[in-house]
GROMACS .gro file of C-alpha atoms in nm:
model
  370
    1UNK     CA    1   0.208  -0.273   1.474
    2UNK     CA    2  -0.136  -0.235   1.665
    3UNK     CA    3  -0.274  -0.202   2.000
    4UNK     CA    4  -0.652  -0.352   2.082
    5UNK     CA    5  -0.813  -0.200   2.406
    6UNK     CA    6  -0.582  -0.400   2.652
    7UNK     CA    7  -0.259  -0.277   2.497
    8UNK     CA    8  -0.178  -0.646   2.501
    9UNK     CA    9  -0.228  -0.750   2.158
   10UNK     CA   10   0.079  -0.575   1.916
   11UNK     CA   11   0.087  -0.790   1.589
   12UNK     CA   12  -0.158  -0.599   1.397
   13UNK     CA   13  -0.335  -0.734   1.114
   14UNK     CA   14  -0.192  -1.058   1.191
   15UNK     CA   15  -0.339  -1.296   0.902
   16UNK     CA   16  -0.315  -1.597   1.101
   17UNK     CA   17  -0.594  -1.394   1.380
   18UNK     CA   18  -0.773  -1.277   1.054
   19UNK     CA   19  -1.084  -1.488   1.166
   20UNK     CA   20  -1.107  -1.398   1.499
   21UNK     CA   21  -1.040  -1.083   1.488
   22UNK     CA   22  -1.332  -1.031   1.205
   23UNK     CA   23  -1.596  -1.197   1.463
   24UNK     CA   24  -1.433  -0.987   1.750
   25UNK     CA   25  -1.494  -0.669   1.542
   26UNK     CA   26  -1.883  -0.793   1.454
   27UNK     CA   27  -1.944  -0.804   1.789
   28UNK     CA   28  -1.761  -0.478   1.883
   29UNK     CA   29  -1.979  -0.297   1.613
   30UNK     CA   30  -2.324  -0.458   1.773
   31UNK     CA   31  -2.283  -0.198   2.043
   32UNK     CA   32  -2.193   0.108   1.827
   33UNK     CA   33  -2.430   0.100   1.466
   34UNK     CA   34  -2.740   0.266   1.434
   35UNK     CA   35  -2.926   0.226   1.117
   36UNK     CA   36  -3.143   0.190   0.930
   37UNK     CA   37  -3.153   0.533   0.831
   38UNK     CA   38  -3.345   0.626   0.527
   39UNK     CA   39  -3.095   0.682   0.231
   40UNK     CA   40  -3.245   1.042   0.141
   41UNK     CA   41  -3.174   1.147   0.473
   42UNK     CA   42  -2.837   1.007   0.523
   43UNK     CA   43  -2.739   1.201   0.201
   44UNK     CA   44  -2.873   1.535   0.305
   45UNK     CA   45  -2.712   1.524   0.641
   46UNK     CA   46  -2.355   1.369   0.536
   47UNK     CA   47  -2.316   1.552   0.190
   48UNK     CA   48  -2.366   1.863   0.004
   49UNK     CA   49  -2.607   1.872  -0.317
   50UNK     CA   50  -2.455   1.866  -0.653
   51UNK     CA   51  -2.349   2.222  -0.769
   52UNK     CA   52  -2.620   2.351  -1.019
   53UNK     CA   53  -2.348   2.383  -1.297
   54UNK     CA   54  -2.190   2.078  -1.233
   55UNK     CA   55  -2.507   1.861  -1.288
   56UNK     CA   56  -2.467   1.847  -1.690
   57UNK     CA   57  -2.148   1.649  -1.615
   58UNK     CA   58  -2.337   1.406  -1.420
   59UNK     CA   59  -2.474   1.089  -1.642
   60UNK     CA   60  -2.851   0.991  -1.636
   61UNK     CA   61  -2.935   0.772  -1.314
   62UNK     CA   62  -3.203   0.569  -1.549
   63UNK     CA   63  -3.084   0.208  -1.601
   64UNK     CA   64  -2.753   0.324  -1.474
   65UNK     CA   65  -2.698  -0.078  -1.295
   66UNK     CA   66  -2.914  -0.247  -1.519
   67UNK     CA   67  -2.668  -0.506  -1.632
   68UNK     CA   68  -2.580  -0.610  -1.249
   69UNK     CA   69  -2.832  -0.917  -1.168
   70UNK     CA   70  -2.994  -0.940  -0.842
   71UNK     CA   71  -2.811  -1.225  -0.737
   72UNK     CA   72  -2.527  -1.416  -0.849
   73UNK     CA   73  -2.322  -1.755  -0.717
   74UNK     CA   74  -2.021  -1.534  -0.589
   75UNK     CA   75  -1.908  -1.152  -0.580
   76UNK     CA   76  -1.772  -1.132  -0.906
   77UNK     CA   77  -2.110  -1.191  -1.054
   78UNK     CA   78  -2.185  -0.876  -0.923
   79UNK     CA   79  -1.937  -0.634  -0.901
   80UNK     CA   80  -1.841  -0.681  -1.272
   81UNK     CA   81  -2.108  -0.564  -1.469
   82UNK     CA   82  -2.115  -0.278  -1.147
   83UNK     CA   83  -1.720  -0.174  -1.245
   84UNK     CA   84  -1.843  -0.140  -1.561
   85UNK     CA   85  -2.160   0.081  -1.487
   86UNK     CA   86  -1.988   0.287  -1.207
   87UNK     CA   87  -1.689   0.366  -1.499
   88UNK     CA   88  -1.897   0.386  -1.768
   89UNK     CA   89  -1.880   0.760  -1.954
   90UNK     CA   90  -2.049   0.966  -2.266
   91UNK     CA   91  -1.960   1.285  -2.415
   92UNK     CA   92  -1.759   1.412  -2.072
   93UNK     CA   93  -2.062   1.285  -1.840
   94UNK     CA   94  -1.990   1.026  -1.594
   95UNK     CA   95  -2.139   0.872  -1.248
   96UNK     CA   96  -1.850   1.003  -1.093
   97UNK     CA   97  -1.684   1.276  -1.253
   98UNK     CA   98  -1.316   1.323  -1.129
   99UNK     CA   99  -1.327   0.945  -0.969
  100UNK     CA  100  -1.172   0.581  -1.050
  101UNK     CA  101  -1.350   0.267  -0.962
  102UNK     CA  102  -1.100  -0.036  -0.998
  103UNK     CA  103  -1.130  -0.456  -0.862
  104UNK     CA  104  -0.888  -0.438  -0.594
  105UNK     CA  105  -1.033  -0.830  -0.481
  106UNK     CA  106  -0.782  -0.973  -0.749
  107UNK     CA  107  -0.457  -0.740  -0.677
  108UNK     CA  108  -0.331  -0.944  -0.417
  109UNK     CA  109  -0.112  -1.220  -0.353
  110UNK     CA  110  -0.381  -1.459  -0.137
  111UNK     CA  111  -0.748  -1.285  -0.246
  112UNK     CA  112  -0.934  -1.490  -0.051
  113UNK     CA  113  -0.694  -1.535   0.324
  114UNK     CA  114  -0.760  -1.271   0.603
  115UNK     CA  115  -0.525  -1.019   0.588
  116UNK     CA  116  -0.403  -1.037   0.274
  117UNK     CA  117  -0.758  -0.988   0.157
  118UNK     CA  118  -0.842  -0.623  -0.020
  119UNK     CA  119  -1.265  -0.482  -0.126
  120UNK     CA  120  -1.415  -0.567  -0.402
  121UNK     CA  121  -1.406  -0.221  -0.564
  122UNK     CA  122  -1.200   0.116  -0.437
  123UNK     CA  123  -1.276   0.427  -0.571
  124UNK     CA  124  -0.970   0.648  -0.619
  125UNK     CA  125  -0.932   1.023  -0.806
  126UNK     CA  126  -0.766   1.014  -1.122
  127UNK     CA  127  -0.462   1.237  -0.954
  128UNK     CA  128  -0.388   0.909  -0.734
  129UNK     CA  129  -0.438   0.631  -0.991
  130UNK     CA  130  -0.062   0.627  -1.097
  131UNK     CA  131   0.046   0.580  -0.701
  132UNK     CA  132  -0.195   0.321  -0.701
  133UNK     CA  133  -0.113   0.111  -0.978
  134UNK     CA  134   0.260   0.156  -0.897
  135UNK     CA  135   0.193  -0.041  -0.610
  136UNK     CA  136   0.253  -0.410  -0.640
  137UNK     CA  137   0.027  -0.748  -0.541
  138UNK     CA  138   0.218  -0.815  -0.215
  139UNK     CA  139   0.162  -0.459  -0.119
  140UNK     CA  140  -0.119  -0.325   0.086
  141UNK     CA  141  -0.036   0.073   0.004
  142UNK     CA  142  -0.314   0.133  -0.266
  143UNK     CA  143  -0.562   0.153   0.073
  144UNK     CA  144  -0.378   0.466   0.172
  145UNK     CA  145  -0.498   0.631  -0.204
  146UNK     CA  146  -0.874   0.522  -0.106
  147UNK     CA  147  -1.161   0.731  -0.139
  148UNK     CA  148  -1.497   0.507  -0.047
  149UNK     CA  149  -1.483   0.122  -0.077
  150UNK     CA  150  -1.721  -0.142  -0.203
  151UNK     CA  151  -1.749  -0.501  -0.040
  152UNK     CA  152  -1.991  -0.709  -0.248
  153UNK     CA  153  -2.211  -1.001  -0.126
  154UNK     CA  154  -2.342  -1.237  -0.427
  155UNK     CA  155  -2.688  -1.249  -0.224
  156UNK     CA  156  -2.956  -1.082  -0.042
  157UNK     CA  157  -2.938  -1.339   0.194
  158UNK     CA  158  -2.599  -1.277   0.329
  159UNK     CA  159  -2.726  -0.905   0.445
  160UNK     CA  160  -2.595  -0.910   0.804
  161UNK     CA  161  -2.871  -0.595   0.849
  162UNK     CA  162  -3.256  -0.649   0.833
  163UNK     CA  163  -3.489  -0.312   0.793
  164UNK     CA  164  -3.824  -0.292   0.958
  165UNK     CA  165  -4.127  -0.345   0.751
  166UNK     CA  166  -4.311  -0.058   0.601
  167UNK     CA  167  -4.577  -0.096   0.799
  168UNK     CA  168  -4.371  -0.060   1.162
  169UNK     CA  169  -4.478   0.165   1.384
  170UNK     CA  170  -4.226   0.490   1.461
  171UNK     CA  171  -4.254   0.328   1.831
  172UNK     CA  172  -4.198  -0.046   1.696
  173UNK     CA  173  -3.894   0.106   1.459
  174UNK     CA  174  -3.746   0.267   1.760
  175UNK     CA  175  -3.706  -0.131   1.970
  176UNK     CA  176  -3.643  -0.276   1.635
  177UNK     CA  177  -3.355  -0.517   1.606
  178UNK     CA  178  -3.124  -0.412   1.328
  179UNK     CA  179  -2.934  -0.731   1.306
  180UNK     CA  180  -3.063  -1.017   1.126
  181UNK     CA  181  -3.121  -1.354   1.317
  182UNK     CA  182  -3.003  -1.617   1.094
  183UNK     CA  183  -3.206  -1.930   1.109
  184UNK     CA  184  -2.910  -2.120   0.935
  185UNK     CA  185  -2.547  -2.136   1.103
  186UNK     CA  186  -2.367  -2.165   0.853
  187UNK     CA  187  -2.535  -1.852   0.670
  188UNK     CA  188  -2.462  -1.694   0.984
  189UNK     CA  189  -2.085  -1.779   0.981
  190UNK     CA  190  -2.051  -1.658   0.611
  191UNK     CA  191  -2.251  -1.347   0.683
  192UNK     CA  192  -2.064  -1.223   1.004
  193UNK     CA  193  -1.729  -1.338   0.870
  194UNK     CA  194  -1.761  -1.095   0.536
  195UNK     CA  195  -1.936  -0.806   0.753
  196UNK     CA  196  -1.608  -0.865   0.997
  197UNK     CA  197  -1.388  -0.841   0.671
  198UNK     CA  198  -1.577  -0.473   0.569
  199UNK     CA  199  -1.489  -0.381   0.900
  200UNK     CA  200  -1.153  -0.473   0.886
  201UNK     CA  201  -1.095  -0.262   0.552
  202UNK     CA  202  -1.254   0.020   0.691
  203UNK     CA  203  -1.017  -0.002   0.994
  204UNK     CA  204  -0.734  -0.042   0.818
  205UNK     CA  205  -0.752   0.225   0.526
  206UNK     CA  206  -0.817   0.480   0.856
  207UNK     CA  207  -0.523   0.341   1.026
  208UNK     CA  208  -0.364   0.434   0.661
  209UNK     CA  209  -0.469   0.745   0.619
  210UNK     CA  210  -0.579   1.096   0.831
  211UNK     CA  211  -0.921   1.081   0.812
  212UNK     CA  212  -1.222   1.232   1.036
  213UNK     CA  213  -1.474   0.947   0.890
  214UNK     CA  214  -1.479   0.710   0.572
  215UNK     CA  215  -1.781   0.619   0.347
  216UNK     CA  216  -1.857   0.237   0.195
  217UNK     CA  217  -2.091   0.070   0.007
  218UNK     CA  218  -2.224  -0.286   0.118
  219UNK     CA  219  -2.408  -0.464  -0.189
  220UNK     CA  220  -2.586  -0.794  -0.087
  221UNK     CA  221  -2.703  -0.851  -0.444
  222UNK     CA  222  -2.805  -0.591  -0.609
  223UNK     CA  223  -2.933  -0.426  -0.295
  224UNK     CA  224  -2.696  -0.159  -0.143
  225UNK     CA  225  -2.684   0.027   0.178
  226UNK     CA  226  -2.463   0.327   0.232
  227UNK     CA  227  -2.193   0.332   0.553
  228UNK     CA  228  -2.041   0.589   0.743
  229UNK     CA  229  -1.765   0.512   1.012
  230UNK     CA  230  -1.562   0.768   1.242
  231UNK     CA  231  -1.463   0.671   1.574
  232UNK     CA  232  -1.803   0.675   1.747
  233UNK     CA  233  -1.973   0.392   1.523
  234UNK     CA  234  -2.116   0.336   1.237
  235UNK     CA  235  -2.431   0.498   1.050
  236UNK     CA  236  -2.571   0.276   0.792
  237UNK     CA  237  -2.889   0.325   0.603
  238UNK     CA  238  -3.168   0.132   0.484
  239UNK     CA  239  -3.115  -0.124   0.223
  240UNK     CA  240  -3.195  -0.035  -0.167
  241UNK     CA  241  -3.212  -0.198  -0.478
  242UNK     CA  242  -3.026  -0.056  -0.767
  243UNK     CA  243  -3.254  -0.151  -0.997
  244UNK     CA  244  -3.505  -0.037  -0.948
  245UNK     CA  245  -3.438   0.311  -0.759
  246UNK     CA  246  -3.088   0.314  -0.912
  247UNK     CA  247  -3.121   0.728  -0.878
  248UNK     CA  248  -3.051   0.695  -0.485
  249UNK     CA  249  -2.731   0.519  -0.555
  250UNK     CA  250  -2.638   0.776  -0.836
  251UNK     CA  251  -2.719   1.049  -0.660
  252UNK     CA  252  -2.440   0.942  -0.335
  253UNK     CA  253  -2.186   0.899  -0.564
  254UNK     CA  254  -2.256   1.235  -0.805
  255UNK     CA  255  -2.292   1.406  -0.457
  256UNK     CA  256  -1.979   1.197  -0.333
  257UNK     CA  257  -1.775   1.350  -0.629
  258UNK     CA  258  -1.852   1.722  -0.594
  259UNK     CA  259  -1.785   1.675  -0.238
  260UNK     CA  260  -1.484   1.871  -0.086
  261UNK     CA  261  -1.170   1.644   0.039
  262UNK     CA  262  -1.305   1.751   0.404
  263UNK     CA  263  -1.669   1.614   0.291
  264UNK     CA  264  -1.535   1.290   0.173
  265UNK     CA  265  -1.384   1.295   0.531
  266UNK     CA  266  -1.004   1.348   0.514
  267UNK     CA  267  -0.879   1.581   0.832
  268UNK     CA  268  -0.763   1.935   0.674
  269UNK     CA  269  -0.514   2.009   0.986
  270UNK     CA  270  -0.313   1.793   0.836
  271UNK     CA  271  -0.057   1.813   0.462
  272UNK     CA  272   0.223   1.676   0.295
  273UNK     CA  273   0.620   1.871   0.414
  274UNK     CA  274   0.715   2.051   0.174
  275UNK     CA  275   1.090   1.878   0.027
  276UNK     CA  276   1.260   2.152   0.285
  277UNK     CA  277   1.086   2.017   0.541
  278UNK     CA  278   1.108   1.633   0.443
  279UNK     CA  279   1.489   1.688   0.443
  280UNK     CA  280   1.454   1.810   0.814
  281UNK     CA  281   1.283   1.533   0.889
  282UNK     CA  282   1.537   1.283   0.743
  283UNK     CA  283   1.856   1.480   0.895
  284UNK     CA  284   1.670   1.503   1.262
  285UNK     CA  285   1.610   1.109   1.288
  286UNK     CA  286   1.908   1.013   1.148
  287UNK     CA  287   2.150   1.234   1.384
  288UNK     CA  288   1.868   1.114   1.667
  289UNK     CA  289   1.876   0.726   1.582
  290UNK     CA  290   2.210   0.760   1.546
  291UNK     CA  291   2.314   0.922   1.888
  292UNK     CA  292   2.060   0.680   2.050
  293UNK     CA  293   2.188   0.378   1.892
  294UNK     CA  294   2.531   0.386   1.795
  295UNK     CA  295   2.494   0.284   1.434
  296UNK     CA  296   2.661   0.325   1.123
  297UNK     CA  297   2.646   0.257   0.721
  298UNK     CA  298   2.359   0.011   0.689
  299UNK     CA  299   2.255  -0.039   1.005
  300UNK     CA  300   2.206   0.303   1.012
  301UNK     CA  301   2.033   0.335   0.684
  302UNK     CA  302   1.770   0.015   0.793
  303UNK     CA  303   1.735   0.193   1.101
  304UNK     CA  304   1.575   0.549   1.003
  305UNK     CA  305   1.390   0.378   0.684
  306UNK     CA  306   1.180   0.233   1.017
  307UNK     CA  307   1.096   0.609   1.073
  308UNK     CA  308   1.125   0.780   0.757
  309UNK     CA  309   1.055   0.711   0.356
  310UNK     CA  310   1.083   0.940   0.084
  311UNK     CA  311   0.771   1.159  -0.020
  312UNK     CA  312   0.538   0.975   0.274
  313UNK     CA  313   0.612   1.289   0.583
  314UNK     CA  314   0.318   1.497   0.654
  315UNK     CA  315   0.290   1.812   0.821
  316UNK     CA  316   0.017   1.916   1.125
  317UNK     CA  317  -0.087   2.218   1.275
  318UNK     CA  318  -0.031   2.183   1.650
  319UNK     CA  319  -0.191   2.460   1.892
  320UNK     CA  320   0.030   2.548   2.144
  321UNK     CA  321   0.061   2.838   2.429
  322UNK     CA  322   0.304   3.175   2.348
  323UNK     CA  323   0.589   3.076   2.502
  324UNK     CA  324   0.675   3.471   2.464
  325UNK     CA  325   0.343   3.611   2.614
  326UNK     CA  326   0.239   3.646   2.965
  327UNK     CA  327   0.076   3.352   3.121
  328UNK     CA  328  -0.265   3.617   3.161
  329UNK     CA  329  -0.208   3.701   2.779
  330UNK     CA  330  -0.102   3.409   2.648
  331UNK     CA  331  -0.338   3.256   2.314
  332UNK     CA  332  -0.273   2.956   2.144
  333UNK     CA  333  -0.041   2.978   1.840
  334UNK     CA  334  -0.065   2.733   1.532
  335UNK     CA  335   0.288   2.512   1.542
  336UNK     CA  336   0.412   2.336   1.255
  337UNK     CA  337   0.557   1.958   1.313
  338UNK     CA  338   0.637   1.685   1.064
  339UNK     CA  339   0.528   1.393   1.137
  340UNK     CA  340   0.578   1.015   0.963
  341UNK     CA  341   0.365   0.731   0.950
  342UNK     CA  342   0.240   0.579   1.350
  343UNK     CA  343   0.429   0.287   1.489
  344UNK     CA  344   0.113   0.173   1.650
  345UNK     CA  345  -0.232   0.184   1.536
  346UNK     CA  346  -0.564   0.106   1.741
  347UNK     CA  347  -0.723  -0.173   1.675
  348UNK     CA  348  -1.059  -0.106   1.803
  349UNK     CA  349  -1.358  -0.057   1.628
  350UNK     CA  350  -1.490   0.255   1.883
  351UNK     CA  351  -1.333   0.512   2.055
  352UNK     CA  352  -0.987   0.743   2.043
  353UNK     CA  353  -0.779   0.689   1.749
  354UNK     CA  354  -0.474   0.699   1.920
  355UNK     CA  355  -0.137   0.623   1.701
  356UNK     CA  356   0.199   0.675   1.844
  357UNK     CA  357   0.435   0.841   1.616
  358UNK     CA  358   0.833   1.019   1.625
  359UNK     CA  359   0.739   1.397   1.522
  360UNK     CA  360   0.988   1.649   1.425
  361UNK     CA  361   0.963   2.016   1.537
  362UNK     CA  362   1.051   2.297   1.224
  363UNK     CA  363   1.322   2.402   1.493
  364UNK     CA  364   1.497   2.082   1.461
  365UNK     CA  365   1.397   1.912   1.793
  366UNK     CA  366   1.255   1.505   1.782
  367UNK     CA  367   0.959   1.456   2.012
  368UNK     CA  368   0.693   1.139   2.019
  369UNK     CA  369   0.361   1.226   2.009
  370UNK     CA  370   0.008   0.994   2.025
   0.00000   0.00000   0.00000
């Protein structure tokens, strides 16, 4: 369950409202995307340098996508021979030391419907991969193991973005429109309905999981460009073409790898329960469902799996006031609550992230927190 920014809509990623709600979310990200920003730049500010003693791990950038063709018919001409390169190893170097990169597009039981569509290519660590391919077709929980995602466009031509010339003006570059004007509709239509579908997996794997922002890769080709999102916009950068400066590309995801969890944007504040704590959890909603609600046996067992599954509770750090100190003396405390997964999501693009969820105290008490 979602809410959009009425609070009127509640049936989430509805497939049947997959279309419309991919051009509602184009034009929601119209007002919030700045770009292009030049990829060296975007990878200084948004992620640390390889460590000096890691870089022998790190495989050669030169002809690193050389097998990926600049265009293609449809997607899978591209993002093949791209799985391949992006995996590809030799003697304990790799692109992406530490990471997985696996075709999510065809683990699903309708690939090509809204909603029941997954990206082209997820990158997961190799701690996660068993969670993820535990998971079956019908299921959607592999996005919850995702580190960046890549959505793949068999053509230049379907770039929703369009850079400035390298002859523009800083002044020019500053009024520049970012978004291309399609001459041809129905370009237009396939264009904005893919860009709507990246946005919709970038929504929905930070709906998923606690995150503070969330990189992707767009490929139009074999032209890239490199995509931040938190809940102020998105950043995106200027658009590159893996063959021939395939070391910008290599560099992200080397960079990318090395990066701390925090880097890669997952929020710290916030852990698995330790099994102690997960059997609070389950003993506090079942006593409170079942004081509430009068239910027994199986009713009572459907009930709290709405609220609780094994191994998926998490625990935050809450600041809170000294309840023992004077109100002139009183500093904020670090409180411990467990907390399962939100019963409502947002469903815009921009702005607070606000989920709804039951939390449990370490004290024992249930209290619902957004």
């Amino acid at each position: 369950m979602a809410l959009d920014k009425t609070r009127s809509h509640t049936r989430g990623l509805d497939p049947a409202e997959g279309y419309s709600r991919n051009r509602r979310y184009v034009q929601d990200a119209r007002d919030c995307t700045v770009g292009p920003m030049p990829v060296q730049t975007f990878l200084n500010a948004f992620l640390p340098s390889v460590p000096v003693d890691k870089e022998k791990e790190v495989l050669s950038s030169k002809g690193a996508f050389k097998e990926v063709p600049s265009s293609g018919s449809k997607p899978s001409d591209i993002y093949e021979p791209l799985l391949v390169a992006l995996n590809r190893s030799a003697k304990l170097r790799s692109c992406a030391p530490g990471l997985v990169f696996e075709n999510t597009s065809i683990n699903s039981a309708e690939p090509h419907t809204p909603g029941f569509m997954k990206p082209h290519i997820c990158c997961y660590t190799r701690r996660n991969l068993d969670s993820v391919h535990d998971t079956p077709a019908s299921s959607r929980a592999e996005l919850g193991y995702v580190e960046l995602f890549i959505e793949v466009k068999p053509d230049v031509a379907l770039d929703f973005f369009v850079d400035p010339s390298p002859e523009t003006t800083r002044e020019d570059c500053d009024t520049h429109d970012f978004f291309t004007r399609f001459q041809n509709e129905e370009l237009k239509l396939r264009a904005e309905r893919v860009f709507g579908q990246h946005i919709t997996y970038a929504m929905e794997i930070q709906a998923r999981q606690h995150r503070v922002c969330l990189f992707s890769i767009s490929m139009s080709g074999s032209r890239a460009r490199i995509l931040r999102w938190d809940r102020s916009g998105i950043i995106i950068t200027q658009s590159f073409d893996i063959l021939t400066h395939p070391e910008l590309l290599s560099e992200f995801l080397a960079r990318f790898a090395f990066a701390s969890d925090h880097q890669r944007g997952h929020d710290m504040s916030i852990g698995m329960a330790t099994q102690k704590e997960e059997v609070l959890f389950c003993d506090v909603v079942t006593k409170y469902i079942k004081d509430q609600l009068d239910l027994v046996d199986d009713a009572l067992t459907d009930a709290v799996a709405k609220h609780y599954q094994q191994g998926c509770v998490f625990a935050v750090r809450m600041f809170v006031d000294d309840s023992s100190a004077t109100p002139s003396s009183s500093t904020p405390v670090a409180d411990r609550y467990l907390v399962f997964r939100p019963i409502t999501s947002p469903l815009r693009l921009l702005g607070r992230a606000t989920c709804a969820s039951a939390i449990c105290h370490l004290l024992g008490g249930l209290l619902w927190s957004k």
